[in-house]
Amino acid sequence: MKRAIDVGLFGELADPRAVARLAARAEERGWDGFFVWDHIAYRAPVRAVADPWVALAAVACATSRVRIGALVTPLSRRRVHKVARETATLDLLSSGRLIFGAGLGSTRNNELEPFGEVTDPRERARLLDQGLDALARYWAGEFEPVPVQRPRPPVWIAGEWPHRRPVRRALRWDGLFPIGLPGPGALTELAAEIRQARPDASGPFDLITELPPDTDLGPWERAGLTWAVTFFGLQPTEAGVRAVIDAGPG
C-alpha cells in the first residue's frame, strides 16, 4: 500500500511556494505521492484558493520521485482541450509522474452556480464521460507533445459511497477513489465487486481513499486499499501538514 499527502490549496496553502516546500519534504521523508484539491472557489470558511495546475507545476519542479496530481478534477466545469494541454505539459515537466483524478464535482462548494456551470448531476456525468474519452484521444496523439506515460497517465475516478455508477465508470480506467466510506468493510465490498467485474484484467487497478492523520491503516490495507491518502480538512496549515509529513508514512 502506498501513502500520499493530499492538501486543499486553501488559506496558507494558497501559496504555491509553501505547497512546493511541503512536497519536497514529503519526498525526502519517503512518501509516495503528493496531491492537491482542484477548486475554483469553496464554501466557508475558505476564501483564498490557489490554482491546482500552477501549484502542481511548482510541486513537479521541487520533486523528482513522488506521484503528483489533482484529486479530483470535475471535467464538467473545465474545457477539456485546455486540460489536455495542462496535463500533458505537467506529465512532461514531472518526467511522467502525473495521476489524473476525475469526478462529477459538487454543488455544495459555491463553484458551479455562481459561474454558470452545469449543476444537473446527470448532465455532469455525461460531460465527465465525454471529457474522459476526449482526453484519452488528445493524449494518444491528437495533441502534441504527448504525455511521457504511455498510453496515457493513470486515471482515477472518484465517487461518493454508496453510489455504484462511479464504480462502473472507474472500471474503464485505472482506479476508484471512493469518498465517504463508513469503514474498511465498505472498501472490502467494493474490492470484491471490482474483482468480479475484472476477472481477466491484465493491468493494475488502484483503490484509493482519503483518511485523516493517525488512522490505523491495517484494516484498510487488508480490505484492498492500494493508496492511503492523508487529508487535512478545510484549513490546512504548513506547520500542521509538515508535522504529519515528518512523522513519516509508516
Short mmCIF file of N, CA and C in Angstrom, two decimals, residues 34-185:
data_model
loop_
_atom_site.label_atom_id
_atom_site.label_comp_id
_atom_site.label_asym_id
_atom_site.label_seq_id
_atom_site.Cartn_x
_atom_site.Cartn_y
_atom_site.Cartn_z
N PHE A 34 2.01 13.11 -3.70
CA PHE A 34 1.61 14.41 -3.16
C PHE A 34 0.54 14.96 -4.08
N PHE A 35 -0.68 15.11 -3.55
CA PHE A 35 -1.83 15.51 -4.35
C PHE A 35 -2.44 16.79 -3.80
N VAL A 36 -3.17 17.49 -4.66
CA VAL A 36 -3.84 18.73 -4.26
C VAL A 36 -5.29 18.67 -4.69
N TRP A 37 -6.12 19.54 -4.11
CA TRP A 37 -7.52 19.63 -4.48
C TRP A 37 -7.67 20.57 -5.67
N ASP A 38 -8.68 20.33 -6.49
CA ASP A 38 -8.94 21.16 -7.66
C ASP A 38 -10.25 21.91 -7.45
N HIS A 39 -10.13 23.20 -7.10
CA HIS A 39 -11.32 24.03 -6.88
C HIS A 39 -11.09 25.43 -7.41
N ILE A 40 -12.19 26.06 -7.83
CA ILE A 40 -12.20 27.46 -8.24
C ILE A 40 -12.59 28.34 -7.06
N ALA A 41 -13.50 27.86 -6.25
CA ALA A 41 -13.95 28.51 -5.03
C ALA A 41 -14.36 27.41 -4.06
N TYR A 42 -14.71 27.80 -2.83
CA TYR A 42 -15.11 26.78 -1.86
C TYR A 42 -16.00 27.42 -0.81
N ARG A 43 -16.69 26.57 -0.07
CA ARG A 43 -17.61 27.07 0.95
C ARG A 43 -16.84 27.62 2.16
N ALA A 44 -17.54 28.40 2.98
CA ALA A 44 -16.95 28.97 4.18
C ALA A 44 -16.43 27.86 5.09
N PRO A 45 -15.30 28.06 5.76
CA PRO A 45 -14.61 29.35 5.94
C PRO A 45 -13.54 29.65 4.89
N VAL A 46 -13.48 28.89 3.82
CA VAL A 46 -12.43 29.07 2.83
C VAL A 46 -12.69 30.33 2.01
N ARG A 47 -11.62 31.14 1.83
CA ARG A 47 -11.69 32.28 0.92
C ARG A 47 -10.54 32.22 -0.10
N ALA A 48 -9.32 32.10 0.38
CA ALA A 48 -8.17 32.07 -0.53
C ALA A 48 -8.04 30.67 -1.14
N VAL A 49 -7.98 30.60 -2.47
CA VAL A 49 -7.89 29.32 -3.19
C VAL A 49 -6.87 29.47 -4.31
N ALA A 50 -5.92 28.53 -4.40
CA ALA A 50 -4.91 28.57 -5.46
C ALA A 50 -5.31 27.68 -6.63
N ASP A 51 -4.74 27.97 -7.79
CA ASP A 51 -4.96 27.15 -8.97
C ASP A 51 -4.17 25.84 -8.85
N PRO A 52 -4.81 24.70 -9.09
CA PRO A 52 -4.11 23.43 -8.89
C PRO A 52 -2.98 23.18 -9.88
N TRP A 53 -3.15 23.60 -11.14
CA TRP A 53 -2.15 23.25 -12.14
C TRP A 53 -0.88 24.09 -11.98
N VAL A 54 -1.03 25.35 -11.59
CA VAL A 54 0.14 26.16 -11.30
C VAL A 54 0.85 25.61 -10.07
N ALA A 55 0.07 25.26 -9.04
CA ALA A 55 0.69 24.69 -7.83
C ALA A 55 1.39 23.37 -8.14
N LEU A 56 0.78 22.53 -8.98
CA LEU A 56 1.40 21.25 -9.32
C LEU A 56 2.66 21.43 -10.16
N ALA A 57 2.71 22.48 -10.95
CA ALA A 57 3.96 22.76 -11.68
C ALA A 57 5.08 23.07 -10.69
N ALA A 58 4.76 23.83 -9.64
CA ALA A 58 5.76 24.11 -8.61
C ALA A 58 6.17 22.82 -7.90
N VAL A 59 5.19 21.96 -7.62
CA VAL A 59 5.48 20.67 -6.97
C VAL A 59 6.36 19.82 -7.86
N ALA A 60 6.07 19.77 -9.16
CA ALA A 60 6.87 18.97 -10.09
C ALA A 60 8.32 19.42 -10.10
N CYS A 61 8.54 20.73 -10.04
CA CYS A 61 9.90 21.26 -10.07
C CYS A 61 10.64 21.05 -8.75
N ALA A 62 9.89 20.88 -7.66
CA ALA A 62 10.51 20.72 -6.34
C ALA A 62 10.77 19.26 -5.99
N THR A 63 10.30 18.33 -6.82
CA THR A 63 10.40 16.90 -6.51
C THR A 63 10.93 16.14 -7.73
N SER A 64 11.25 14.87 -7.51
CA SER A 64 11.73 14.04 -8.63
C SER A 64 11.18 12.63 -8.61
N ARG A 65 10.50 12.24 -7.53
CA ARG A 65 10.08 10.84 -7.40
C ARG A 65 8.59 10.68 -7.12
N VAL A 66 8.00 11.49 -6.25
CA VAL A 66 6.61 11.27 -5.83
C VAL A 66 5.66 11.43 -7.00
N ARG A 67 4.57 10.63 -6.97
CA ARG A 67 3.48 10.81 -7.92
C ARG A 67 2.69 12.05 -7.53
N ILE A 68 2.20 12.77 -8.53
CA ILE A 68 1.51 14.03 -8.27
C ILE A 68 0.21 14.08 -9.05
N GLY A 69 -0.68 14.97 -8.64
CA GLY A 69 -1.93 15.14 -9.38
C GLY A 69 -2.95 15.89 -8.56
N ALA A 70 -4.10 16.13 -9.18
CA ALA A 70 -5.22 16.79 -8.52
C ALA A 70 -6.30 15.77 -8.22
N LEU A 71 -6.78 15.76 -6.99
CA LEU A 71 -7.84 14.85 -6.56
C LEU A 71 -9.01 15.70 -6.03
N VAL A 72 -10.03 15.93 -6.87
CA VAL A 72 -10.13 15.46 -8.26
C VAL A 72 -10.61 16.63 -9.12
N THR A 73 -10.49 16.46 -10.45
CA THR A 73 -10.91 17.50 -11.39
C THR A 73 -12.32 17.20 -11.91
N PRO A 74 -13.28 18.11 -11.70
CA PRO A 74 -14.61 17.96 -12.28
C PRO A 74 -14.58 18.43 -13.75
N LEU A 75 -14.57 17.51 -14.67
CA LEU A 75 -14.40 17.89 -16.07
C LEU A 75 -15.57 18.69 -16.61
N SER A 76 -16.75 18.62 -15.98
CA SER A 76 -17.89 19.37 -16.50
C SER A 76 -17.67 20.88 -16.41
N ARG A 77 -16.80 21.33 -15.52
CA ARG A 77 -16.54 22.77 -15.44
C ARG A 77 -15.17 23.15 -16.01
N ARG A 78 -14.61 22.27 -16.81
CA ARG A 78 -13.33 22.55 -17.45
C ARG A 78 -13.47 22.43 -18.96
N ARG A 79 -12.69 23.18 -19.69
CA ARG A 79 -12.56 22.98 -21.13
C ARG A 79 -11.56 21.85 -21.34
N VAL A 80 -12.03 20.75 -21.88
CA VAL A 80 -11.22 19.53 -21.88
C VAL A 80 -9.95 19.69 -22.70
N HIS A 81 -10.02 20.43 -23.81
CA HIS A 81 -8.80 20.61 -24.59
C HIS A 81 -7.74 21.38 -23.80
N LYS A 82 -8.17 22.29 -22.94
CA LYS A 82 -7.22 23.01 -22.08
C LYS A 82 -6.65 22.07 -21.03
N VAL A 83 -7.49 21.21 -20.46
CA VAL A 83 -6.99 20.22 -19.50
C VAL A 83 -5.99 19.29 -20.17
N ALA A 84 -6.24 18.93 -21.42
CA ALA A 84 -5.30 18.06 -22.14
C ALA A 84 -3.94 18.71 -22.26
N ARG A 85 -3.91 20.00 -22.60
CA ARG A 85 -2.64 20.71 -22.68
C ARG A 85 -1.95 20.79 -21.31
N GLU A 86 -2.73 21.11 -20.29
CA GLU A 86 -2.17 21.24 -18.95
C GLU A 86 -1.58 19.93 -18.46
N THR A 87 -2.33 18.85 -18.64
CA THR A 87 -1.88 17.56 -18.10
C THR A 87 -0.70 16.99 -18.88
N ALA A 88 -0.71 17.11 -20.19
CA ALA A 88 0.43 16.63 -20.97
C ALA A 88 1.69 17.42 -20.61
N THR A 89 1.54 18.72 -20.47
CA THR A 89 2.69 19.56 -20.10
C THR A 89 3.20 19.19 -18.72
N LEU A 90 2.28 18.95 -17.78
CA LEU A 90 2.69 18.60 -16.42
C LEU A 90 3.34 17.22 -16.38
N ASP A 91 2.85 16.28 -17.20
CA ASP A 91 3.48 14.97 -17.24
C ASP A 91 4.90 15.08 -17.78
N LEU A 92 5.11 15.93 -18.77
CA LEU A 92 6.46 16.17 -19.27
C LEU A 92 7.34 16.83 -18.21
N LEU A 93 6.81 17.85 -17.56
CA LEU A 93 7.57 18.57 -16.55
C LEU A 93 7.99 17.66 -15.41
N SER A 94 7.13 16.71 -15.05
CA SER A 94 7.41 15.81 -13.93
C SER A 94 8.09 14.52 -14.35
N SER A 95 8.43 14.39 -15.62
CA SER A 95 9.05 13.17 -16.15
C SER A 95 8.16 11.95 -15.95
N GLY A 96 6.86 12.13 -16.18
CA GLY A 96 5.94 11.00 -16.17
C GLY A 96 5.42 10.61 -14.81
N ARG A 97 5.11 11.58 -13.95
CA ARG A 97 4.64 11.25 -12.59
C ARG A 97 3.19 11.63 -12.33
N LEU A 98 2.50 12.11 -13.35
CA LEU A 98 1.13 12.59 -13.14
C LEU A 98 0.13 11.45 -13.02
N ILE A 99 -0.79 11.58 -12.06
CA ILE A 99 -2.00 10.77 -11.99
C ILE A 99 -3.17 11.73 -12.14
N PHE A 100 -4.12 11.39 -13.01
CA PHE A 100 -5.25 12.28 -13.26
C PHE A 100 -6.49 11.77 -12.53
N GLY A 101 -6.98 12.55 -11.58
CA GLY A 101 -8.20 12.21 -10.86
C GLY A 101 -9.38 12.99 -11.42
N ALA A 102 -10.52 12.32 -11.61
CA ALA A 102 -11.68 12.98 -12.21
C ALA A 102 -12.96 12.57 -11.50
N GLY A 103 -13.92 13.49 -11.48
CA GLY A 103 -15.20 13.20 -10.86
C GLY A 103 -16.25 14.21 -11.29
N LEU A 104 -17.44 14.10 -10.69
CA LEU A 104 -18.54 14.99 -11.04
C LEU A 104 -18.42 16.37 -10.42
N GLY A 105 -17.70 16.49 -9.32
CA GLY A 105 -17.74 17.72 -8.56
C GLY A 105 -18.99 17.78 -7.70
N SER A 106 -19.16 18.90 -7.01
CA SER A 106 -20.26 19.03 -6.06
C SER A 106 -20.93 20.39 -6.18
N THR A 107 -22.23 20.42 -5.89
CA THR A 107 -22.95 21.69 -5.85
C THR A 107 -22.85 22.37 -4.48
N ARG A 108 -22.12 21.77 -3.56
CA ARG A 108 -22.05 22.29 -2.19
C ARG A 108 -20.99 23.37 -2.00
N ASN A 109 -20.14 23.58 -3.01
CA ASN A 109 -18.92 24.36 -2.76
C ASN A 109 -18.86 25.73 -3.42
N ASN A 110 -20.01 26.21 -3.91
CA ASN A 110 -20.07 27.57 -4.48
C ASN A 110 -19.15 27.76 -5.68
N GLU A 111 -18.95 26.71 -6.47
CA GLU A 111 -18.08 26.87 -7.63
C GLU A 111 -18.77 26.42 -8.93
N LEU A 112 -20.05 26.14 -8.88
CA LEU A 112 -20.79 25.80 -10.09
C LEU A 112 -21.81 26.91 -10.41
N GLU A 113 -22.84 27.05 -9.58
CA GLU A 113 -23.90 28.02 -9.86
C GLU A 113 -23.39 29.45 -10.06
N PRO A 114 -22.50 29.96 -9.20
CA PRO A 114 -22.09 31.36 -9.37
C PRO A 114 -21.40 31.65 -10.70
N PHE A 115 -20.87 30.62 -11.34
CA PHE A 115 -20.12 30.82 -12.57
C PHE A 115 -20.85 30.27 -13.80
N GLY A 116 -22.12 29.92 -13.62
CA GLY A 116 -22.91 29.45 -14.74
C GLY A 116 -22.58 28.05 -15.20
N GLU A 117 -21.98 27.24 -14.31
CA GLU A 117 -21.63 25.87 -14.69
C GLU A 117 -22.84 24.94 -14.55
N VAL A 118 -22.73 23.78 -15.16
CA VAL A 118 -23.80 22.78 -15.12
C VAL A 118 -23.96 22.26 -13.69
N THR A 119 -25.21 22.19 -13.22
CA THR A 119 -25.47 21.66 -11.89
C THR A 119 -26.19 20.32 -11.90
N ASP A 120 -26.93 20.01 -12.97
CA ASP A 120 -27.66 18.75 -13.03
C ASP A 120 -26.68 17.58 -12.99
N PRO A 121 -26.84 16.64 -12.05
CA PRO A 121 -25.85 15.57 -11.91
C PRO A 121 -25.77 14.65 -13.11
N ARG A 122 -26.90 14.38 -13.77
CA ARG A 122 -26.86 13.51 -14.95
C ARG A 122 -26.09 14.17 -16.09
N GLU A 123 -26.29 15.46 -16.26
CA GLU A 123 -25.56 16.16 -17.31
C GLU A 123 -24.07 16.25 -16.97
N ARG A 124 -23.76 16.46 -15.70
CA ARG A 124 -22.34 16.48 -15.31
C ARG A 124 -21.70 15.11 -15.55
N ALA A 125 -22.45 14.05 -15.30
CA ALA A 125 -21.92 12.70 -15.55
C ALA A 125 -21.68 12.49 -17.04
N ARG A 126 -22.62 12.97 -17.87
CA ARG A 126 -22.44 12.83 -19.32
C ARG A 126 -21.20 13.60 -19.79
N LEU A 127 -21.04 14.81 -19.28
CA LEU A 127 -19.88 15.62 -19.66
C LEU A 127 -18.58 15.00 -19.15
N LEU A 128 -18.63 14.35 -17.98
CA LEU A 128 -17.44 13.68 -17.47
C LEU A 128 -17.02 12.55 -18.39
N ASP A 129 -17.96 11.70 -18.77
CA ASP A 129 -17.62 10.58 -19.66
C ASP A 129 -17.13 11.08 -21.02
N GLN A 130 -17.82 12.08 -21.54
CA GLN A 130 -17.41 12.65 -22.82
C GLN A 130 -16.01 13.26 -22.71
N GLY A 131 -15.76 13.95 -21.60
CA GLY A 131 -14.46 14.58 -21.41
C GLY A 131 -13.33 13.58 -21.25
N LEU A 132 -13.57 12.49 -20.53
CA LEU A 132 -12.54 11.47 -20.37
C LEU A 132 -12.18 10.84 -21.71
N ASP A 133 -13.18 10.55 -22.53
CA ASP A 133 -12.90 9.99 -23.84
C ASP A 133 -12.09 10.97 -24.69
N ALA A 134 -12.44 12.25 -24.62
CA ALA A 134 -11.70 13.25 -25.39
C ALA A 134 -10.26 13.38 -24.88
N LEU A 135 -10.08 13.36 -23.58
CA LEU A 135 -8.73 13.42 -23.02
C LEU A 135 -7.87 12.27 -23.54
N ALA A 136 -8.43 11.06 -23.53
CA ALA A 136 -7.69 9.90 -24.00
C ALA A 136 -7.26 10.09 -25.46
N ARG A 137 -8.12 10.68 -26.28
CA ARG A 137 -7.75 10.92 -27.68
C ARG A 137 -6.64 11.95 -27.79
N TYR A 138 -6.78 13.03 -27.05
CA TYR A 138 -5.74 14.05 -27.09
C TYR A 138 -4.40 13.48 -26.64
N TRP A 139 -4.40 12.74 -25.52
CA TRP A 139 -3.17 12.14 -25.01
C TRP A 139 -2.57 11.14 -26.00
N ALA A 140 -3.43 10.46 -26.77
CA ALA A 140 -2.96 9.42 -27.69
C ALA A 140 -2.24 10.00 -28.90
N GLY A 141 -2.38 11.31 -29.12
CA GLY A 141 -1.66 11.89 -30.25
C GLY A 141 -2.39 12.95 -31.03
N GLU A 142 -3.67 13.21 -30.70
CA GLU A 142 -4.36 14.30 -31.39
C GLU A 142 -3.69 15.63 -31.07
N PHE A 143 -3.13 15.73 -29.85
CA PHE A 143 -2.32 16.89 -29.48
C PHE A 143 -0.87 16.44 -29.34
N GLU A 144 0.04 17.34 -29.64
CA GLU A 144 1.45 17.11 -29.36
C GLU A 144 1.98 18.32 -28.59
N PRO A 145 2.91 18.10 -27.66
CA PRO A 145 3.52 16.82 -27.33
C PRO A 145 2.57 15.92 -26.55
N VAL A 146 2.81 14.62 -26.64
CA VAL A 146 2.03 13.66 -25.88
C VAL A 146 2.64 13.51 -24.49
N PRO A 147 1.88 12.99 -23.52
CA PRO A 147 2.46 12.73 -22.20
C PRO A 147 3.60 11.73 -22.26
N VAL A 148 4.47 11.78 -21.26
CA VAL A 148 5.55 10.80 -21.14
C VAL A 148 4.98 9.40 -20.95
N GLN A 149 3.97 9.28 -20.10
CA GLN A 149 3.39 7.97 -19.79
C GLN A 149 2.55 7.48 -20.96
N ARG A 150 2.78 6.26 -21.35
CA ARG A 150 2.06 5.67 -22.46
C ARG A 150 1.33 4.42 -21.99
N PRO A 151 0.07 4.22 -22.45
CA PRO A 151 -0.60 5.01 -23.46
C PRO A 151 -1.14 6.34 -22.96
N ARG A 152 -1.11 6.55 -21.62
CA ARG A 152 -1.62 7.79 -21.04
C ARG A 152 -1.32 7.77 -19.55
N PRO A 153 -1.43 8.91 -18.89
CA PRO A 153 -1.34 8.92 -17.43
C PRO A 153 -2.47 8.09 -16.82
N PRO A 154 -2.23 7.47 -15.67
CA PRO A 154 -3.31 6.75 -14.99
C PRO A 154 -4.47 7.69 -14.66
N VAL A 155 -5.69 7.15 -14.76
CA VAL A 155 -6.90 7.92 -14.47
C VAL A 155 -7.62 7.27 -13.29
N TRP A 156 -7.84 8.03 -12.23
CA TRP A 156 -8.60 7.57 -11.08
C TRP A 156 -9.96 8.27 -11.09
N ILE A 157 -11.01 7.51 -10.87
CA ILE A 157 -12.37 8.04 -10.88
C ILE A 157 -12.90 8.12 -9.45
N ALA A 158 -13.39 9.28 -9.08
CA ALA A 158 -13.94 9.49 -7.75
C ALA A 158 -15.45 9.28 -7.74
N GLY A 159 -15.95 8.88 -6.59
CA GLY A 159 -17.39 8.74 -6.41
C GLY A 159 -17.72 8.66 -4.93
N GLU A 160 -18.93 9.05 -4.57
CA GLU A 160 -19.35 9.02 -3.17
C GLU A 160 -20.03 7.70 -2.85
N TRP A 161 -19.64 7.12 -1.74
CA TRP A 161 -20.30 5.92 -1.22
C TRP A 161 -21.73 6.27 -0.86
N PRO A 162 -22.72 5.41 -1.15
CA PRO A 162 -22.59 4.05 -1.71
C PRO A 162 -22.93 3.97 -3.21
N HIS A 163 -22.84 5.08 -3.94
CA HIS A 163 -23.26 5.10 -5.35
C HIS A 163 -22.38 4.15 -6.17
N ARG A 164 -23.03 3.45 -7.11
CA ARG A 164 -22.32 2.46 -7.90
C ARG A 164 -22.00 2.91 -9.33
N ARG A 165 -22.64 3.97 -9.80
CA ARG A 165 -22.32 4.42 -11.16
C ARG A 165 -20.85 4.83 -11.29
N PRO A 166 -20.28 5.52 -10.29
CA PRO A 166 -18.84 5.81 -10.40
C PRO A 166 -17.98 4.55 -10.43
N VAL A 167 -18.43 3.50 -9.76
CA VAL A 167 -17.68 2.23 -9.79
C VAL A 167 -17.66 1.68 -11.21
N ARG A 168 -18.81 1.68 -11.85
CA ARG A 168 -18.87 1.19 -13.23
C ARG A 168 -18.03 2.07 -14.16
N ARG A 169 -18.05 3.37 -13.93
CA ARG A 169 -17.22 4.27 -14.73
C ARG A 169 -15.74 3.96 -14.52
N ALA A 170 -15.35 3.75 -13.28
CA ALA A 170 -13.94 3.52 -12.97
C ALA A 170 -13.40 2.27 -13.62
N LEU A 171 -14.25 1.28 -13.87
CA LEU A 171 -13.79 0.02 -14.46
C LEU A 171 -13.19 0.22 -15.85
N ARG A 172 -13.52 1.33 -16.49
CA ARG A 172 -12.95 1.64 -17.81
C ARG A 172 -11.56 2.25 -17.70
N TRP A 173 -11.16 2.61 -16.48
CA TRP A 173 -9.94 3.37 -16.30
C TRP A 173 -8.99 2.64 -15.36
N ASP A 174 -8.34 3.35 -14.44
CA ASP A 174 -7.21 2.73 -13.72
C ASP A 174 -7.35 2.71 -12.20
N GLY A 175 -8.44 3.25 -11.69
CA GLY A 175 -8.58 3.25 -10.26
C GLY A 175 -9.88 3.87 -9.81
N LEU A 176 -10.29 3.53 -8.59
CA LEU A 176 -11.51 4.06 -7.97
C LEU A 176 -11.13 4.77 -6.68
N PHE A 177 -11.63 6.00 -6.54
CA PHE A 177 -11.36 6.82 -5.36
C PHE A 177 -12.70 7.09 -4.66
N PRO A 178 -13.16 6.13 -3.86
CA PRO A 178 -14.44 6.32 -3.16
C PRO A 178 -14.29 7.27 -1.98
N ILE A 179 -15.24 8.19 -1.87
CA ILE A 179 -15.24 9.19 -0.81
C ILE A 179 -16.41 8.91 0.13
N GLY A 180 -16.19 9.14 1.42
CA GLY A 180 -17.27 8.96 2.38
C GLY A 180 -17.51 7.53 2.80
N LEU A 181 -16.49 6.69 2.70
CA LEU A 181 -16.65 5.30 3.13
C LEU A 181 -16.88 5.24 4.64
N PRO A 182 -17.83 4.43 5.10
CA PRO A 182 -18.08 4.35 6.54
C PRO A 182 -17.03 3.54 7.29
N GLY A 183 -16.23 2.75 6.58
CA GLY A 183 -15.21 1.94 7.22
C GLY A 183 -14.58 0.97 6.23
N PRO A 184 -13.59 0.21 6.68
CA PRO A 184 -12.91 -0.73 5.79
C PRO A 184 -13.84 -1.78 5.19
N GLY A 185 -14.92 -2.12 5.88
CA GLY A 185 -15.84 -3.12 5.35
C GLY A 185 -16.45 -2.69 4.02
#
